[in-house]
Amino acid sequence: MSSYDLKDVEEMADGDQDFMLVVVKTFLDEIPPDVTAMNEAIDSDNAKLAYSYAHKMKPNLKLFGLQLMPQITIIEQWSKQGKNKEEVPEAGKIITVKVEQVCKELKEDFNL
């Protein structure tokens, strides 16, 4: 079973396989460095920067059906309201593991 869901990507592409491939490649190019930067911000206790990366990734994580909104929300609440600070490192770890798995699967599934 796949760790991602391309239903929304397919709907957006409207059958255009080349466009789907561009969307997948863009995800693979942009999301892993953003996850790394977000985790570096978490490690350095920079809530504002962590929020910036988490918020930036949110639409793509949703688009690929990654079910990571609870973790993104934890990071956003930490930044905006100072809440859940103790939960932030684990949220970052969950996001990282899921994104790494999805990237691996996308590369295999799209022969990249």
mmCIF file of N, CA and C in Angstrom:
data_model
loop_
_atom_site.group_PDB
_atom_site.id
_atom_site.type_symbol
_atom_site.label_atom_id
_atom_site.label_comp_id
_atom_site.label_asym_id
_atom_site.label_seq_id
_atom_site.Cartn_x
_atom_site.Cartn_y
_atom_site.Cartn_z
ATOM 1 N N MET A 1 0.834 -1.191 0.000
ATOM 2 C CA MET A 1 0.000 0.000 0.000
ATOM 3 C C MET A 1 0.877 1.253 0.000
ATOM 4 N N SER A 2 0.497 2.193 -0.784
ATOM 5 C CA SER A 2 1.258 3.414 -0.958
ATOM 6 C C SER A 2 1.113 4.346 0.248
ATOM 7 N N SER A 3 2.164 5.096 0.530
ATOM 8 C CA SER A 3 2.145 6.078 1.616
ATOM 9 C C SER A 3 1.570 7.413 1.165
ATOM 10 N N TYR A 4 1.244 7.503 -0.104
ATOM 11 C CA TYR A 4 0.687 8.738 -0.636
ATOM 12 C C TYR A 4 -0.546 8.437 -1.462
ATOM 13 N N ASP A 5 -1.274 9.494 -1.812
ATOM 14 C CA ASP A 5 -2.492 9.362 -2.600
ATOM 15 C C ASP A 5 -2.460 10.429 -3.689
ATOM 16 N N LEU A 6 -2.477 9.999 -4.933
ATOM 17 C CA LEU A 6 -2.381 10.928 -6.058
ATOM 18 C C LEU A 6 -3.731 11.387 -6.593
ATOM 19 N N LYS A 7 -4.807 11.070 -5.897
ATOM 20 C CA LYS A 7 -6.146 11.435 -6.371
ATOM 21 C C LYS A 7 -6.239 12.928 -6.702
ATOM 22 N N ASP A 8 -5.794 13.778 -5.790
ATOM 23 C CA ASP A 8 -5.877 15.225 -6.019
ATOM 24 C C ASP A 8 -4.919 15.685 -7.119
ATOM 25 N N VAL A 9 -3.757 15.054 -7.202
ATOM 26 C CA VAL A 9 -2.801 15.385 -8.268
ATOM 27 C C VAL A 9 -3.395 15.005 -9.620
ATOM 28 N N GLU A 10 -3.987 13.820 -9.686
ATOM 29 C CA GLU A 10 -4.605 13.366 -10.935
ATOM 30 C C GLU A 10 -5.752 14.282 -11.348
ATOM 31 N N GLU A 11 -6.542 14.697 -10.366
ATOM 32 C CA GLU A 11 -7.655 15.601 -10.650
ATOM 33 C C GLU A 11 -7.142 16.942 -11.185
ATOM 34 N N MET A 12 -6.104 17.447 -10.557
ATOM 35 C CA MET A 12 -5.514 18.714 -10.980
ATOM 36 C C MET A 12 -4.914 18.596 -12.391
ATOM 37 N N ALA A 13 -4.299 17.451 -12.695
ATOM 38 C CA ALA A 13 -3.647 17.239 -13.987
ATOM 39 C C ALA A 13 -4.652 16.954 -15.097
ATOM 40 N N ASP A 14 -5.841 16.524 -14.734
ATOM 41 C CA ASP A 14 -6.900 16.237 -15.707
ATOM 42 C C ASP A 14 -6.409 15.306 -16.816
ATOM 43 N N GLY A 15 -5.719 14.247 -16.404
ATOM 44 C CA GLY A 15 -5.273 13.244 -17.370
ATOM 45 C C GLY A 15 -3.949 13.541 -18.045
ATOM 46 N N ASP A 16 -3.362 14.680 -17.793
ATOM 47 C CA ASP A 16 -2.087 15.060 -18.410
ATOM 48 C C ASP A 16 -0.935 14.420 -17.627
ATOM 49 N N GLN A 17 -0.420 13.304 -18.154
ATOM 50 C CA GLN A 17 0.628 12.559 -17.463
ATOM 51 C C GLN A 17 1.925 13.359 -17.349
ATOM 52 N N ASP A 18 2.228 14.167 -18.367
ATOM 53 C CA ASP A 18 3.438 14.990 -18.303
ATOM 54 C C ASP A 18 3.342 16.000 -17.164
ATOM 55 N N PHE A 19 2.161 16.587 -17.010
ATOM 56 C CA PHE A 19 1.960 17.544 -15.921
ATOM 57 C C PHE A 19 2.087 16.847 -14.571
ATOM 58 N N MET A 20 1.515 15.648 -14.458
ATOM 59 C CA MET A 20 1.640 14.880 -13.207
ATOM 60 C C MET A 20 3.099 14.647 -12.865
ATOM 61 N N LEU A 21 3.886 14.293 -13.874
ATOM 62 C CA LEU A 21 5.305 14.041 -13.657
ATOM 63 C C LEU A 21 6.011 15.309 -13.172
ATOM 64 N N VAL A 22 5.646 16.453 -13.732
ATOM 65 C CA VAL A 22 6.231 17.724 -13.293
ATOM 66 C C VAL A 22 5.880 17.986 -11.824
ATOM 67 N N VAL A 23 4.629 17.731 -11.451
ATOM 68 C CA VAL A 23 4.200 17.943 -10.064
ATOM 69 C C VAL A 23 4.979 17.014 -9.120
ATOM 70 N N VAL A 24 5.142 15.758 -9.505
ATOM 71 C CA VAL A 24 5.891 14.799 -8.684
ATOM 72 C C VAL A 24 7.351 15.235 -8.563
ATOM 73 N N LYS A 25 7.957 15.602 -9.674
ATOM 74 C CA LYS A 25 9.367 16.036 -9.641
ATOM 75 C C LYS A 25 9.538 17.287 -8.788
ATOM 76 N N THR A 26 8.584 18.202 -8.875
ATOM 77 C CA THR A 26 8.647 19.423 -8.068
ATOM 78 C C THR A 26 8.569 19.071 -6.584
ATOM 79 N N PHE A 27 7.676 18.158 -6.237
ATOM 80 C CA PHE A 27 7.579 17.694 -4.850
ATOM 81 C C PHE A 27 8.923 17.137 -4.395
ATOM 82 N N LEU A 28 9.516 16.263 -5.214
ATOM 83 C CA LEU A 28 10.785 15.624 -4.862
ATOM 84 C C LEU A 28 11.923 16.633 -4.743
ATOM 85 N N ASP A 29 11.888 17.679 -5.549
ATOM 86 C CA ASP A 29 12.945 18.695 -5.515
ATOM 87 C C ASP A 29 12.804 19.657 -4.340
ATOM 88 N N GLU A 30 11.563 20.010 -4.010
ATOM 89 C CA GLU A 30 11.349 21.091 -3.049
ATOM 90 C C GLU A 30 11.069 20.641 -1.614
ATOM 91 N N ILE A 31 10.338 19.564 -1.452
ATOM 92 C CA ILE A 31 9.898 19.204 -0.101
ATOM 93 C C ILE A 31 11.028 18.678 0.796
ATOM 94 N N PRO A 32 11.892 17.758 0.345
ATOM 95 C CA PRO A 32 12.956 17.292 1.258
ATOM 96 C C PRO A 32 13.847 18.413 1.806
ATOM 97 N N PRO A 33 14.294 19.377 0.981
ATOM 98 C CA PRO A 33 15.094 20.468 1.573
ATOM 99 C C PRO A 33 14.288 21.323 2.562
ATOM 100 N N ASP A 34 13.001 21.487 2.295
ATOM 101 C CA ASP A 34 12.154 22.241 3.233
ATOM 102 C C ASP A 34 12.005 21.498 4.555
ATOM 103 N N VAL A 35 11.878 20.176 4.491
ATOM 104 C CA VAL A 35 11.786 19.373 5.719
ATOM 105 C C VAL A 35 13.081 19.516 6.518
ATOM 106 N N THR A 36 14.212 19.447 5.827
ATOM 107 C CA THR A 36 15.509 19.595 6.495
ATOM 108 C C THR A 36 15.614 20.963 7.163
ATOM 109 N N ALA A 37 15.250 22.007 6.435
ATOM 110 C CA ALA A 37 15.316 23.362 6.986
ATOM 111 C C ALA A 37 14.357 23.531 8.163
ATOM 112 N N MET A 38 13.171 22.937 8.065
ATOM 113 C CA MET A 38 12.208 23.004 9.158
ATOM 114 C C MET A 38 12.780 22.342 10.415
ATOM 115 N N ASN A 39 13.406 21.181 10.237
ATOM 116 C CA ASN A 39 13.989 20.476 11.380
ATOM 117 C C ASN A 39 15.170 21.239 11.982
ATOM 118 N N GLU A 40 15.959 21.885 11.143
ATOM 119 C CA GLU A 40 17.053 22.712 11.652
ATOM 120 C C GLU A 40 16.491 23.874 12.472
ATOM 121 N N ALA A 41 15.393 24.460 12.002
ATOM 122 C CA ALA A 41 14.752 25.543 12.747
ATOM 123 C C ALA A 41 14.206 25.038 14.084
ATOM 124 N N ILE A 42 13.614 23.844 14.072
ATOM 125 C CA ILE A 42 13.116 23.252 15.323
ATOM 126 C C ILE A 42 14.281 23.026 16.281
ATOM 127 N N ASP A 43 15.371 22.445 15.754
ATOM 128 C CA ASP A 43 16.537 22.152 16.599
ATOM 129 C C ASP A 43 17.153 23.412 17.196
ATOM 130 N N SER A 44 17.072 24.521 16.473
ATOM 131 C CA SER A 44 17.645 25.776 16.977
ATOM 132 C C SER A 44 16.600 26.644 17.690
ATOM 133 N N ASP A 45 15.434 26.056 17.944
ATOM 134 C CA ASP A 45 14.359 26.720 18.694
ATOM 135 C C ASP A 45 13.856 27.981 17.994
ATOM 136 N N ASN A 46 13.873 27.950 16.668
ATOM 137 C CA ASN A 46 13.393 29.082 15.880
ATOM 138 C C ASN A 46 11.972 28.778 15.391
ATOM 139 N N ALA A 47 11.018 29.091 16.239
ATOM 140 C CA ALA A 47 9.621 28.746 15.948
ATOM 141 C C ALA A 47 9.110 29.444 14.693
ATOM 142 N N LYS A 48 9.496 30.689 14.515
ATOM 143 C CA LYS A 48 9.008 31.454 13.367
ATOM 144 C C LYS A 48 9.476 30.834 12.048
ATOM 145 N N LEU A 49 10.738 30.450 11.982
ATOM 146 C CA LEU A 49 11.272 29.836 10.765
ATOM 147 C C LEU A 49 10.680 28.440 10.556
ATOM 148 N N ALA A 50 10.529 27.673 11.624
ATOM 149 C CA ALA A 50 9.921 26.342 11.514
ATOM 150 C C ALA A 50 8.501 26.476 10.966
ATOM 151 N N TYR A 51 7.764 27.463 11.478
ATOM 152 C CA TYR A 51 6.410 27.724 10.985
ATOM 153 C C TYR A 51 6.436 28.037 9.492
ATOM 154 N N SER A 52 7.363 28.869 9.091
ATOM 155 C CA SER A 52 7.456 29.280 7.694
ATOM 156 C C SER A 52 7.596 28.067 6.777
ATOM 157 N N TYR A 53 8.482 27.152 7.125
ATOM 158 C CA TYR A 53 8.668 25.951 6.296
ATOM 159 C C TYR A 53 7.475 25.005 6.384
ATOM 160 N N ALA A 54 6.954 24.799 7.581
ATOM 161 C CA ALA A 54 5.801 23.903 7.745
ATOM 162 C C ALA A 54 4.611 24.430 6.946
ATOM 163 N N HIS A 55 4.384 25.732 7.052
ATOM 164 C CA HIS A 55 3.251 26.342 6.356
ATOM 165 C C HIS A 55 3.445 26.276 4.835
ATOM 166 N N LYS A 56 4.671 26.476 4.395
ATOM 167 C CA LYS A 56 4.985 26.415 2.958
ATOM 168 C C LYS A 56 4.727 25.012 2.387
ATOM 169 N N MET A 57 5.032 23.988 3.162
ATOM 170 C CA MET A 57 4.883 22.602 2.690
ATOM 171 C C MET A 57 3.442 22.110 2.744
ATOM 172 N N LYS A 58 2.641 22.720 3.579
ATOM 173 C CA LYS A 58 1.283 22.245 3.859
ATOM 174 C C LYS A 58 0.464 21.915 2.599
ATOM 175 N N PRO A 59 0.376 22.811 1.605
ATOM 176 C CA PRO A 59 -0.436 22.477 0.428
ATOM 177 C C PRO A 59 0.060 21.240 -0.319
ATOM 178 N N ASN A 60 1.367 21.090 -0.415
ATOM 179 C CA ASN A 60 1.914 19.923 -1.117
ATOM 180 C C ASN A 60 1.694 18.635 -0.333
ATOM 181 N N LEU A 61 1.828 18.702 0.971
ATOM 182 C CA LEU A 61 1.584 17.518 1.795
ATOM 183 C C LEU A 61 0.125 17.089 1.671
ATOM 184 N N LYS A 62 -0.769 18.069 1.639
ATOM 185 C CA LYS A 62 -2.198 17.772 1.445
ATOM 186 C C LYS A 62 -2.449 17.222 0.042
ATOM 187 N N LEU A 63 -1.856 17.850 -0.962
ATOM 188 C CA LEU A 63 -2.045 17.456 -2.354
ATOM 189 C C LEU A 63 -1.684 15.990 -2.566
ATOM 190 N N PHE A 64 -0.644 15.531 -1.885
ATOM 191 C CA PHE A 64 -0.199 14.149 -2.026
ATOM 192 C C PHE A 64 -0.824 13.224 -0.975
ATOM 193 N N GLY A 65 -1.799 13.727 -0.237
ATOM 194 C CA GLY A 65 -2.556 12.904 0.710
ATOM 195 C C GLY A 65 -1.741 12.326 1.840
ATOM 196 N N LEU A 66 -0.799 13.093 2.377
ATOM 197 C CA LEU A 66 0.125 12.533 3.366
ATOM 198 C C LEU A 66 -0.399 12.479 4.799
ATOM 199 N N GLN A 67 -1.546 13.069 5.060
ATOM 200 C CA GLN A 67 -2.149 12.970 6.397
ATOM 201 C C GLN A 67 -1.206 13.460 7.500
ATOM 202 N N LEU A 68 -0.560 14.587 7.260
ATOM 203 C CA LEU A 68 0.371 15.140 8.242
ATOM 204 C C LEU A 68 -0.122 16.451 8.861
ATOM 205 N N MET A 69 -1.383 16.778 8.649
ATOM 206 C CA MET A 69 -1.890 18.045 9.168
ATOM 207 C C MET A 69 -1.825 18.144 10.699
ATOM 208 N N PRO A 70 -2.040 17.062 11.455
ATOM 209 C CA PRO A 70 -1.894 17.201 12.917
ATOM 210 C C PRO A 70 -0.475 17.644 13.318
ATOM 211 N N GLN A 71 0.525 17.119 12.635
ATOM 212 C CA GLN A 71 1.912 17.482 12.944
ATOM 213 C C GLN A 71 2.210 18.923 12.506
ATOM 214 N N ILE A 72 1.709 19.303 11.342
ATOM 215 C CA ILE A 72 1.894 20.677 10.873
ATOM 216 C C ILE A 72 1.223 21.639 11.864
ATOM 217 N N THR A 73 0.042 21.285 12.334
ATOM 218 C CA THR A 73 -0.691 22.122 13.288
ATOM 219 C C THR A 73 0.097 22.296 14.586
ATOM 220 N N ILE A 74 0.744 21.246 15.050
ATOM 221 C CA ILE A 74 1.563 21.338 16.271
ATOM 222 C C ILE A 74 2.658 22.396 16.086
ATOM 223 N N ILE A 75 3.320 22.361 14.933
ATOM 224 C CA ILE A 75 4.397 23.324 14.666
ATOM 225 C C ILE A 75 3.830 24.736 14.535
ATOM 226 N N GLU A 76 2.695 24.865 13.868
ATOM 227 C CA GLU A 76 2.066 26.181 13.715
ATOM 228 C C GLU A 76 1.640 26.753 15.073
ATOM 229 N N GLN A 77 1.064 25.926 15.923
ATOM 230 C CA GLN A 77 0.626 26.393 17.241
ATOM 231 C C GLN A 77 1.816 26.786 18.119
ATOM 232 N N TRP A 78 2.906 26.055 17.984
ATOM 233 C CA TRP A 78 4.120 26.393 18.725
ATOM 234 C C TRP A 78 4.590 27.796 18.329
ATOM 235 N N SER A 79 4.588 28.041 17.046
ATOM 236 C CA SER A 79 5.062 29.329 16.555
ATOM 237 C C SER A 79 4.109 30.468 16.905
ATOM 238 N N LYS A 80 2.830 30.254 16.696
ATOM 239 C CA LYS A 80 1.859 31.336 16.855
ATOM 240 C C LYS A 80 1.447 31.582 18.313
ATOM 241 N N GLN A 81 1.383 30.495 19.109
ATOM 242 C CA GLN A 81 0.834 30.637 20.455
ATOM 243 C C GLN A 81 1.756 30.098 21.549
ATOM 244 N N GLY A 82 2.915 29.591 21.178
ATOM 245 C CA GLY A 82 3.830 29.034 22.164
ATOM 246 C C GLY A 82 3.358 27.726 22.769
ATOM 247 N N LYS A 83 2.385 27.080 22.115
ATOM 248 C CA LYS A 83 1.816 25.833 22.639
ATOM 249 C C LYS A 83 2.578 24.616 22.107
ATOM 250 N N ASN A 84 2.466 23.509 22.829
ATOM 251 C CA ASN A 84 2.917 22.183 22.373
ATOM 252 C C ASN A 84 4.402 22.100 22.085
ATOM 253 N N LYS A 85 5.217 22.966 22.676
ATOM 254 C CA LYS A 85 6.653 22.962 22.374
ATOM 255 C C LYS A 85 7.269 21.576 22.565
ATOM 256 N N GLU A 86 6.828 20.874 23.590
ATOM 257 C CA GLU A 86 7.400 19.551 23.869
ATOM 258 C C GLU A 86 7.033 18.525 22.787
ATOM 259 N N GLU A 87 5.979 18.803 22.024
ATOM 260 C CA GLU A 87 5.545 17.880 20.976
ATOM 261 C C GLU A 87 6.194 18.170 19.615
ATOM 262 N N VAL A 88 6.828 19.317 19.496
ATOM 263 C CA VAL A 88 7.345 19.768 18.206
ATOM 264 C C VAL A 88 8.429 18.846 17.639
ATOM 265 N N PRO A 89 9.440 18.437 18.422
ATOM 266 C CA PRO A 89 10.459 17.555 17.829
ATOM 267 C C PRO A 89 9.882 16.249 17.276
ATOM 268 N N GLU A 90 8.928 15.675 17.990
ATOM 269 C CA GLU A 90 8.299 14.439 17.509
ATOM 270 C C GLU A 90 7.483 14.700 16.239
ATOM 271 N N ALA A 91 6.802 15.828 16.187
ATOM 272 C CA ALA A 91 6.038 16.189 14.987
ATOM 273 C C ALA A 91 6.988 16.314 13.792
ATOM 274 N N GLY A 92 8.118 16.974 14.007
ATOM 275 C CA GLY A 92 9.116 17.100 12.941
ATOM 276 C C GLY A 92 9.631 15.748 12.489
ATOM 277 N N LYS A 93 9.837 14.855 13.442
ATOM 278 C CA LYS A 93 10.329 13.509 13.120
ATOM 279 C C LYS A 93 9.297 12.730 12.300
ATOM 280 N N ILE A 94 8.036 12.822 12.680
ATOM 281 C CA ILE A 94 6.973 12.123 11.948
ATOM 282 C C ILE A 94 6.885 12.641 10.515
ATOM 283 N N ILE A 95 6.948 13.971 10.363
ATOM 284 C CA ILE A 95 6.916 14.556 9.029
ATOM 285 C C ILE A 95 8.107 14.067 8.213
ATOM 286 N N THR A 96 9.288 14.060 8.813
ATOM 287 C CA THR A 96 10.507 13.646 8.116
ATOM 288 C C THR A 96 10.423 12.199 7.638
ATOM 289 N N VAL A 97 10.022 11.312 8.523
ATOM 290 C CA VAL A 97 9.942 9.883 8.177
ATOM 291 C C VAL A 97 8.932 9.665 7.048
ATOM 292 N N LYS A 98 7.785 10.309 7.149
ATOM 293 C CA LYS A 98 6.738 10.145 6.133
ATOM 294 C C LYS A 98 7.205 10.699 4.786
ATOM 295 N N VAL A 99 7.796 11.883 4.784
ATOM 296 C CA VAL A 99 8.259 12.482 3.528
ATOM 297 C C VAL A 99 9.364 11.628 2.907
ATOM 298 N N GLU A 100 10.287 11.120 3.711
ATOM 299 C CA GLU A 100 11.346 10.265 3.182
ATOM 300 C C GLU A 100 10.753 9.012 2.534
ATOM 301 N N GLN A 101 9.767 8.405 3.188
ATOM 302 C CA GLN A 101 9.118 7.209 2.649
ATOM 303 C C GLN A 101 8.404 7.526 1.341
ATOM 304 N N VAL A 102 7.658 8.621 1.321
ATOM 305 C CA VAL A 102 6.913 9.008 0.129
ATOM 306 C C VAL A 102 7.869 9.315 -1.029
ATOM 307 N N CYS A 103 8.955 9.996 -0.748
ATOM 308 C CA CYS A 103 9.935 10.309 -1.807
ATOM 309 C C CYS A 103 10.514 9.023 -2.386
ATOM 310 N N LYS A 104 10.824 8.091 -1.535
ATOM 311 C CA LYS A 104 11.343 6.796 -1.995
ATOM 312 C C LYS A 104 10.326 6.106 -2.904
ATOM 313 N N GLU A 105 9.075 6.079 -2.461
ATOM 314 C CA GLU A 105 8.019 5.428 -3.242
ATOM 315 C C GLU A 105 7.767 6.158 -4.569
ATOM 316 N N LEU A 106 7.731 7.485 -4.533
ATOM 317 C CA LEU A 106 7.506 8.247 -5.764
ATOM 318 C C LEU A 106 8.621 7.996 -6.775
ATOM 319 N N LYS A 107 9.840 7.966 -6.307
ATOM 320 C CA LYS A 107 10.982 7.700 -7.195
ATOM 321 C C LYS A 107 10.855 6.317 -7.840
ATOM 322 N N GLU A 108 10.455 5.345 -7.038
ATOM 323 C CA GLU A 108 10.274 3.984 -7.573
ATOM 324 C C GLU A 108 9.090 3.937 -8.529
ATOM 325 N N ASP A 109 7.966 4.516 -8.114
ATOM 326 C CA ASP A 109 6.739 4.417 -8.911
ATOM 327 C C ASP A 109 6.828 5.193 -10.221
ATOM 328 N N PHE A 110 7.622 6.273 -10.245
ATOM 329 C CA PHE A 110 7.753 7.080 -11.454
ATOM 330 C C PHE A 110 9.090 6.877 -12.161
ATOM 331 N N ASN A 111 9.836 5.862 -11.720
ATOM 332 C CA ASN A 111 11.139 5.534 -12.314
ATOM 333 C C ASN A 111 12.065 6.745 -12.390
ATOM 334 N N LEU A 112 12.190 7.432 -11.284
ATOM 335 C CA LEU A 112 13.048 8.639 -11.227
ATOM 336 C C LEU A 112 14.339 8.359 -10.466
#
